[in-house]
Each structure stands twice: as C-alpha cells, then as structure tokens.
Short mmCIF file of C-alpha atoms in Angstrom, two decimals:
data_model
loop_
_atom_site.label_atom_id
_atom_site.label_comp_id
_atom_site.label_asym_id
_atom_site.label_seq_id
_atom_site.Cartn_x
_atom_site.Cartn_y
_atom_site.Cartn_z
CA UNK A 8 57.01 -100.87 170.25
CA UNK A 9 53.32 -101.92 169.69
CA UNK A 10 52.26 -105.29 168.36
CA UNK A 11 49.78 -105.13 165.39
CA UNK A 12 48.76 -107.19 162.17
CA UNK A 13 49.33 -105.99 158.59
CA UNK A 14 48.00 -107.51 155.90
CA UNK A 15 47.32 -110.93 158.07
CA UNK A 16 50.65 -111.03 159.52
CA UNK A 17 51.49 -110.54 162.80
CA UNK A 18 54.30 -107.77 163.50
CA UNK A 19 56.06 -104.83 165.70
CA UNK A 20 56.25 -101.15 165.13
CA UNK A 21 57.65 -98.09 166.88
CA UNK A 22 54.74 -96.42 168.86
CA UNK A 23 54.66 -93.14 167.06
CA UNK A 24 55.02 -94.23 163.75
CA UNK A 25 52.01 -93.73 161.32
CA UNK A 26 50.82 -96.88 159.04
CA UNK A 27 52.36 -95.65 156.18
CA UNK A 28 55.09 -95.26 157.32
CA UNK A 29 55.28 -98.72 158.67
CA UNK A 30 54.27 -100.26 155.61
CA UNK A 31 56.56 -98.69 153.52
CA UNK A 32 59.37 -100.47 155.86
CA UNK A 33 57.85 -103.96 155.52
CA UNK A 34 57.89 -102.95 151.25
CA UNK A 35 54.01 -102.89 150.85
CA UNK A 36 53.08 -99.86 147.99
CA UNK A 37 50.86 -97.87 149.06
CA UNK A 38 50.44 -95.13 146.48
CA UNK A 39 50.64 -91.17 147.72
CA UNK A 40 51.07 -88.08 145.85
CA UNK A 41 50.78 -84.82 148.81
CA UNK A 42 52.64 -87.51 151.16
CA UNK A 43 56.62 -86.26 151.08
CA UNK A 44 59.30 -87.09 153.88
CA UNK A 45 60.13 -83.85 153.78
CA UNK A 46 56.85 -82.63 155.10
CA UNK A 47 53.98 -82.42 157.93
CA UNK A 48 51.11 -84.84 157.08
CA UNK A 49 48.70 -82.77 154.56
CA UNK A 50 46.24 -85.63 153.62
CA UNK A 51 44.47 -83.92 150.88
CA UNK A 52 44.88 -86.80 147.93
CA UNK A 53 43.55 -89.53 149.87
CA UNK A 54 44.94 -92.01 147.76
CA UNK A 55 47.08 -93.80 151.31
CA UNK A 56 43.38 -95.27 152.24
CA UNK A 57 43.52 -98.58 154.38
CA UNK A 58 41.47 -100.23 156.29
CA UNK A 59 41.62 -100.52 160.03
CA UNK A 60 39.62 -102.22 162.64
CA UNK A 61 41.10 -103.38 166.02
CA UNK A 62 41.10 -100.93 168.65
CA UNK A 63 37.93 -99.26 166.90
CA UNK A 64 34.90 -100.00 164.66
CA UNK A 65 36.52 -101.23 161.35
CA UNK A 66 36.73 -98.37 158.83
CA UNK A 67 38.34 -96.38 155.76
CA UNK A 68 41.42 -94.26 156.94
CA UNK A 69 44.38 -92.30 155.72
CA UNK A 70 47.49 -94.05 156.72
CA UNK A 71 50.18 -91.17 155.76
CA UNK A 72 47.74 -89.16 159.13
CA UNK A 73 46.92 -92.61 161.35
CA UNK A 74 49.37 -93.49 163.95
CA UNK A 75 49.46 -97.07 164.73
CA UNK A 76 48.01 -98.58 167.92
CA UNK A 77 48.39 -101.77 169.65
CA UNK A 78 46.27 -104.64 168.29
CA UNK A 79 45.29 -102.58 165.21
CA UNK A 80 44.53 -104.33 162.35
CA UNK A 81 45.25 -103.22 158.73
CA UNK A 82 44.40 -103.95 155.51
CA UNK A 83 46.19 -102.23 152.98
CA UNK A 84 44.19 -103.90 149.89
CA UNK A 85 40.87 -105.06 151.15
CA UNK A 86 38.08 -104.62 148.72
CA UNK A 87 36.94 -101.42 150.31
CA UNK A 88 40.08 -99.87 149.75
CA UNK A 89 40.45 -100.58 146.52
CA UNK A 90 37.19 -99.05 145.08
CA UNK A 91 37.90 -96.29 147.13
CA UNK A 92 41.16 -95.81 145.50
CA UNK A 93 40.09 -96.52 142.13
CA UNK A 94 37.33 -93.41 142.70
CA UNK A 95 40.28 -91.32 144.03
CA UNK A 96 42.05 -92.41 140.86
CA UNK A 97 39.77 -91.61 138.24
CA UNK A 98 38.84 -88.74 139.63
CA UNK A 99 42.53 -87.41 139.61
CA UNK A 100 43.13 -88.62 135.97
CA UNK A 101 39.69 -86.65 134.61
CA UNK A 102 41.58 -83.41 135.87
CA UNK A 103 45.07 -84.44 135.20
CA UNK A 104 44.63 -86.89 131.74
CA UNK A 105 48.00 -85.75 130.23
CA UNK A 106 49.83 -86.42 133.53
CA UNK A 107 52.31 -89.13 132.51
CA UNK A 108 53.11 -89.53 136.55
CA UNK A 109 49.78 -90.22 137.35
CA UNK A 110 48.76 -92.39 134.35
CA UNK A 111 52.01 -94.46 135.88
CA UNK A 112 50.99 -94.15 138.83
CA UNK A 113 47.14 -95.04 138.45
CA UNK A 114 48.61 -98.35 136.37
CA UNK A 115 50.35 -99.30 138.83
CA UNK A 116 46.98 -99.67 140.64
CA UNK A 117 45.06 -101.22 137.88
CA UNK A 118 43.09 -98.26 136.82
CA UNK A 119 43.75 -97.07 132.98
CA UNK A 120 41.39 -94.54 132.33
CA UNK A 121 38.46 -92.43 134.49
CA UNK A 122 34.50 -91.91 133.76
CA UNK A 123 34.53 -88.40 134.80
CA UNK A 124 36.80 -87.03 131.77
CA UNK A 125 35.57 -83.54 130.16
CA UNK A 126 37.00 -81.88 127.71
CA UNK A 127 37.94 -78.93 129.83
CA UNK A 128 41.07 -80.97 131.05
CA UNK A 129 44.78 -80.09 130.15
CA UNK A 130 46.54 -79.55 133.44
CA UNK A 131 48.79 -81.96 135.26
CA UNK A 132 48.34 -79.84 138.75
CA UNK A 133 46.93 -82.43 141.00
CA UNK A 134 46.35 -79.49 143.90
CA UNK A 135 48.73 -82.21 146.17
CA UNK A 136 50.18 -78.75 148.03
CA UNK A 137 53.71 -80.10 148.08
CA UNK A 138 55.25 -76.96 145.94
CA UNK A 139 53.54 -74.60 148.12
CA UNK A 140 54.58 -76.33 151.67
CA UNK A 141 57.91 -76.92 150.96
CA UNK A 142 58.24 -73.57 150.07
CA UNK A 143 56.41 -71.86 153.23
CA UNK A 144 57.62 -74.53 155.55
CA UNK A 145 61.05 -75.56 154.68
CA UNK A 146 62.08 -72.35 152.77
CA UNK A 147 59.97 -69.89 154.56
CA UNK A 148 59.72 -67.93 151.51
CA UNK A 149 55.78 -67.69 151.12
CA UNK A 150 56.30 -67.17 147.09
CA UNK A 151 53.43 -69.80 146.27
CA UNK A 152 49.69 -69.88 146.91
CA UNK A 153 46.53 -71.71 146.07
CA UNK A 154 43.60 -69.33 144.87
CA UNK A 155 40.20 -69.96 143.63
CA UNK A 156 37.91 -72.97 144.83
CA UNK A 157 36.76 -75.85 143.70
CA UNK A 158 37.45 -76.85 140.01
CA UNK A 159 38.97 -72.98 139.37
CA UNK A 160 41.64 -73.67 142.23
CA UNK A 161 44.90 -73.76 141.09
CA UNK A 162 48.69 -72.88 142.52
CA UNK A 163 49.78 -69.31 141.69
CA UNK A 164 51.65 -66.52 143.31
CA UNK A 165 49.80 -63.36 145.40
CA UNK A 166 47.92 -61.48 142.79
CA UNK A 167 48.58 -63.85 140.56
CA UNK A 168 52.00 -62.05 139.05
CA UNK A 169 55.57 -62.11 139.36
CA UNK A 170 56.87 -63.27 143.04
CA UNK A 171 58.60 -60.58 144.95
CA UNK A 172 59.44 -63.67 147.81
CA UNK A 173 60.67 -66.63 145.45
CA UNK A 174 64.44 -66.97 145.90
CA UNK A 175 64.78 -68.73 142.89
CA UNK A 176 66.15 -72.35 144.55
CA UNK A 177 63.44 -74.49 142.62
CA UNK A 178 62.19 -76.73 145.76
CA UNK A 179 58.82 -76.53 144.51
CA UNK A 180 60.29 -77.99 141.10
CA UNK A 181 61.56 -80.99 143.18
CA UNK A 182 58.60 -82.16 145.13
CA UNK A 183 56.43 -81.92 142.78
CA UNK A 184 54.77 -84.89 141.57
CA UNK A 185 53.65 -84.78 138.32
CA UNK A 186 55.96 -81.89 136.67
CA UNK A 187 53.53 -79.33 136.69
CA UNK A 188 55.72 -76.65 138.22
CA UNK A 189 59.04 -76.24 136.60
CA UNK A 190 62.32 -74.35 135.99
CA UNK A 191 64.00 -73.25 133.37
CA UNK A 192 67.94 -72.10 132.89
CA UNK A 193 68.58 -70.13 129.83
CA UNK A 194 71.86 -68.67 129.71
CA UNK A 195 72.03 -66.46 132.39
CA UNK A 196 68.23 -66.85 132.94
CA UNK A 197 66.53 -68.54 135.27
CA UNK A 198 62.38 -68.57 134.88
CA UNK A 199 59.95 -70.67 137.69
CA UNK A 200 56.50 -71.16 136.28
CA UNK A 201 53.49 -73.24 135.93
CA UNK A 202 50.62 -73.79 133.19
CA UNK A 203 49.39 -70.68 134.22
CA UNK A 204 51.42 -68.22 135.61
CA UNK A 205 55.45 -67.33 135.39
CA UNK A 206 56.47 -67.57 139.09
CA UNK A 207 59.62 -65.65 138.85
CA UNK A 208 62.54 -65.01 136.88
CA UNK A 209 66.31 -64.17 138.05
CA UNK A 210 69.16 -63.59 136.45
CA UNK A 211 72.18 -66.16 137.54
CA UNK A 212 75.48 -65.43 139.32
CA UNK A 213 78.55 -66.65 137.70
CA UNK A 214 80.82 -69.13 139.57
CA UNK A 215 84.09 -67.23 140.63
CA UNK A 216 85.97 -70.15 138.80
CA UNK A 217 84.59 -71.09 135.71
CA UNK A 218 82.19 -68.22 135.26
CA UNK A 219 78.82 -70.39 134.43
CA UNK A 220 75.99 -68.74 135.18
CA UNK A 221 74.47 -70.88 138.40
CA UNK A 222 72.06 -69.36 140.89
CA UNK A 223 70.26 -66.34 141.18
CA UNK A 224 71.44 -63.99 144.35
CA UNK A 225 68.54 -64.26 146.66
CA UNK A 226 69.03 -68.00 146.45
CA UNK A 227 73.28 -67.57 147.41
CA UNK A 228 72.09 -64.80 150.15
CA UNK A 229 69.35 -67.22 151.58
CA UNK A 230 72.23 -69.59 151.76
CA UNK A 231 74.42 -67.18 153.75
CA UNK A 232 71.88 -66.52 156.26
CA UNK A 233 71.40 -69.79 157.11
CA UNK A 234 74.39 -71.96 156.70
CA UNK A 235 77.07 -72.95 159.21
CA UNK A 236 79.50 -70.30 158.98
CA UNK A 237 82.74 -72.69 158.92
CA UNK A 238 85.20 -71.95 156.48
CA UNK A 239 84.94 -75.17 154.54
CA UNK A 240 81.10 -73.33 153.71
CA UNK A 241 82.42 -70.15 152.74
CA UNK A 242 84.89 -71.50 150.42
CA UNK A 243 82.17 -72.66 148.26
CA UNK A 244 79.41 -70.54 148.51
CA UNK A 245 80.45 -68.62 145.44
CA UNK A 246 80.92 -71.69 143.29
CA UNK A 247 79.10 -73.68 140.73
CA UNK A 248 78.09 -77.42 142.29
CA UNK A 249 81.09 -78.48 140.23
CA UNK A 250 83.56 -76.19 141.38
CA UNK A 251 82.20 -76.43 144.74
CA UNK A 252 82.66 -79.95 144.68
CA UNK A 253 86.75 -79.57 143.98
CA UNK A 254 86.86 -76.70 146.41
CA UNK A 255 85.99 -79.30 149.15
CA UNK A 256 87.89 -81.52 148.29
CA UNK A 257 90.87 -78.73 148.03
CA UNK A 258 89.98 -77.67 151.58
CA UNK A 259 89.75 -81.07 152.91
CA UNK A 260 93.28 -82.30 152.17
CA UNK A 261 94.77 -79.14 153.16
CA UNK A 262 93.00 -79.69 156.68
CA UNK A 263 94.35 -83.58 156.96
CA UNK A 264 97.79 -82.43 155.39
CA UNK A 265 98.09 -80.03 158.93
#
C-alpha cells in the first residue's frame, strides 16, 4: 500500500494500481471511453486527464496509464483538467454529433455542444479501439482493423470487405461505446457491420432442442477449442443460452442426486 491524497483527502492504495482505477473505488467519475476492464491500457481518448504533482513537477496526465506513487497528489477536477476535458469533449462531439452516448456522456461533464462542428459529420465511431482489441486480444481473431489517417481513419476489415477471420461472437458489439458497430439476427442470419462496411455475415446453428437459430459455427467451434472439456461443457455446447441454461441445471442435480 502507498499513502497519497485525492481530491484533498488523505488515503491508501495498492502499489500497482493506476489512478483510475483507484478513483473509481473511492466513487469519483472520471469519464473514459477506450478505457475497458477487459483490456490493456490504450490511452487514445484522453478524456481520464488529472492532475498530479507530488513526487514530480505538477502536470496534466492520463490516469487509466499512471500508476500511483507514494505522496502523489491528485486532482481529478482542478481547473486545468477541466478545460482540457471540455477540448477533448467538443472535439469528440464535432466528429460524433449524433452519438447519443457521448452527448450523455459529455452532459454529464457540463459540455452540450462543440465549436468545431462541420457538416461533414454523421458517424458515431469515436476511433476508442475497443472493437478492434477485444477482438485481436481477447478473441485472437484479427477480423477488425483501423485504416486511413487522420480525419479518413475509420474501423474496417482487411481490404475493406467481408472478414474471412470474424467468428461471428459479437465482442466488438459489446465494448463498444457508442453503438457504432453492431449485430444483427435475422432468422437464421446473423450480419456484423458498421456505418461503413458489413463485417461479416453467418448463417446460425439451430439449438439441438428447440431448433432456434443461435450462433454461427465458427463461433460454437472457437468455443470447442478453448473450453474446459468437462462434461457439464459439452452438454451444452450445442444449445441455445436458454436450453443451455436447463441443461445445467439437468446435469447438476443428476451429479448431487449420485
């Protein structure tokens, strides 16, 4: 444990913990959108600035990548934070005005509209990087990409067409921030795309028991590859959530019934 203040009050923290992650425990907001438990420290949005003297010169750093250190001193909402944020803010909104995430998000922090708005502006993509790192690092699939630079960068697959490496579980879908990646079920359908570009599209496996259509079957062999191979697993591999779900429950009374 190191001893440290935050926000003016005095306090402890595990040694290898980073600020943000120590402010989140004592319930301060401090706002993030390519921060996710789920993965390494990116620090691309910027919006987790704090200020931090102490130990060093007092200056402007991101807390999601800063460690803490004994005697630091933070301040999560100094003045210099918060017209760096507000910056950070508008310029995310004049890219992303339809985003209804971010215009939350950027209320939340008293900003309600940006100077930097063109009229060249219709996609809620805030290039955070969570879709494609969750997928690369967690999934080891490689399906997603950024391409282009500056304003023309954007998230798409290689070449720009239909993924030959997406296995169709929608993790991207889930960390995403402001819904700009998405997927679709349609019958036996499934579809993974983007304001640009149509990721991929399976068609779904039916569940052995009630025959809905459920998950495409490079997602169920992924699955197989790396799951425990217990027999409580391979009972429900096959099955929608739902009939997975009584499967288990099956499986585990039969095991405390011998």
């Amino acid at each position: 444990m190191i001893h440290m203040t935050l926000n003016n009050k005095e306090i402890e923290a595990p040694k290898n913990s980073t600020i943000l992650e120590v402010a989140r425990k004592h319930g301060i907001d401090i706002p993030t959108l390519c921060y996710h438990e789920a993965l390494g420290v990116y620090g691309v949005c910027r919006l987790c600035v704090v200020e931090v003297s102490g130990p060093f010169p007092r200056s402007i750093r991101i807390s999601c990548a800063q460690n803490v250190q004994e005697g630091m001193i933070v301040d999560t909402h100094s003045k210099g934070v918060q017209k760096n944020r507000q910056f950070l803010f508008e310029l995310l909104l004049a890219r992303s005005p339809d985003s209804k995430e971010l215009i939350e998000l950027a209320a939340k922090h008293n900003v309600y509209e940006s100077r930097f708005y063109t009229d060249d502006t219709d996609d809620n993509c805030v290039r955070c990087g969570r879709c494609i790192r969750v997928c690369r690092d967690r999934i080891g699939a490689y399906a997603l990409c950024f391409a282009h630079r500056g304003f023309d960068r954007k998230v798409t697959t290689d070449f720009e067409r239909l993924s030959e490496y997406c296995i169709g579980c929608g993790s991207c879908t889930q960390v995403c921030p402001t819904g700009a990646i998405w997927m679709k079920d349609e019958g036996d359908q499934r579809t993974i795309y983007t304001k640009d570009v149509v990721v991929a599209q399976f068609t779904l496996e039916a569940c052995e028991t009630c025959g809905r259509p459920y998950a495409p079957r490079k997602y169920l062999d992924f699955v197989r590859r790396n799951s425990d191979q217990t027999m409580g697993v391979d009972v429900i591999r096959d099955l929608c959530s739902a009939c997975a779900r009584k499967a288990g429950a099956k499986h585990l009374v039969g095991e405390i019934t011998v």
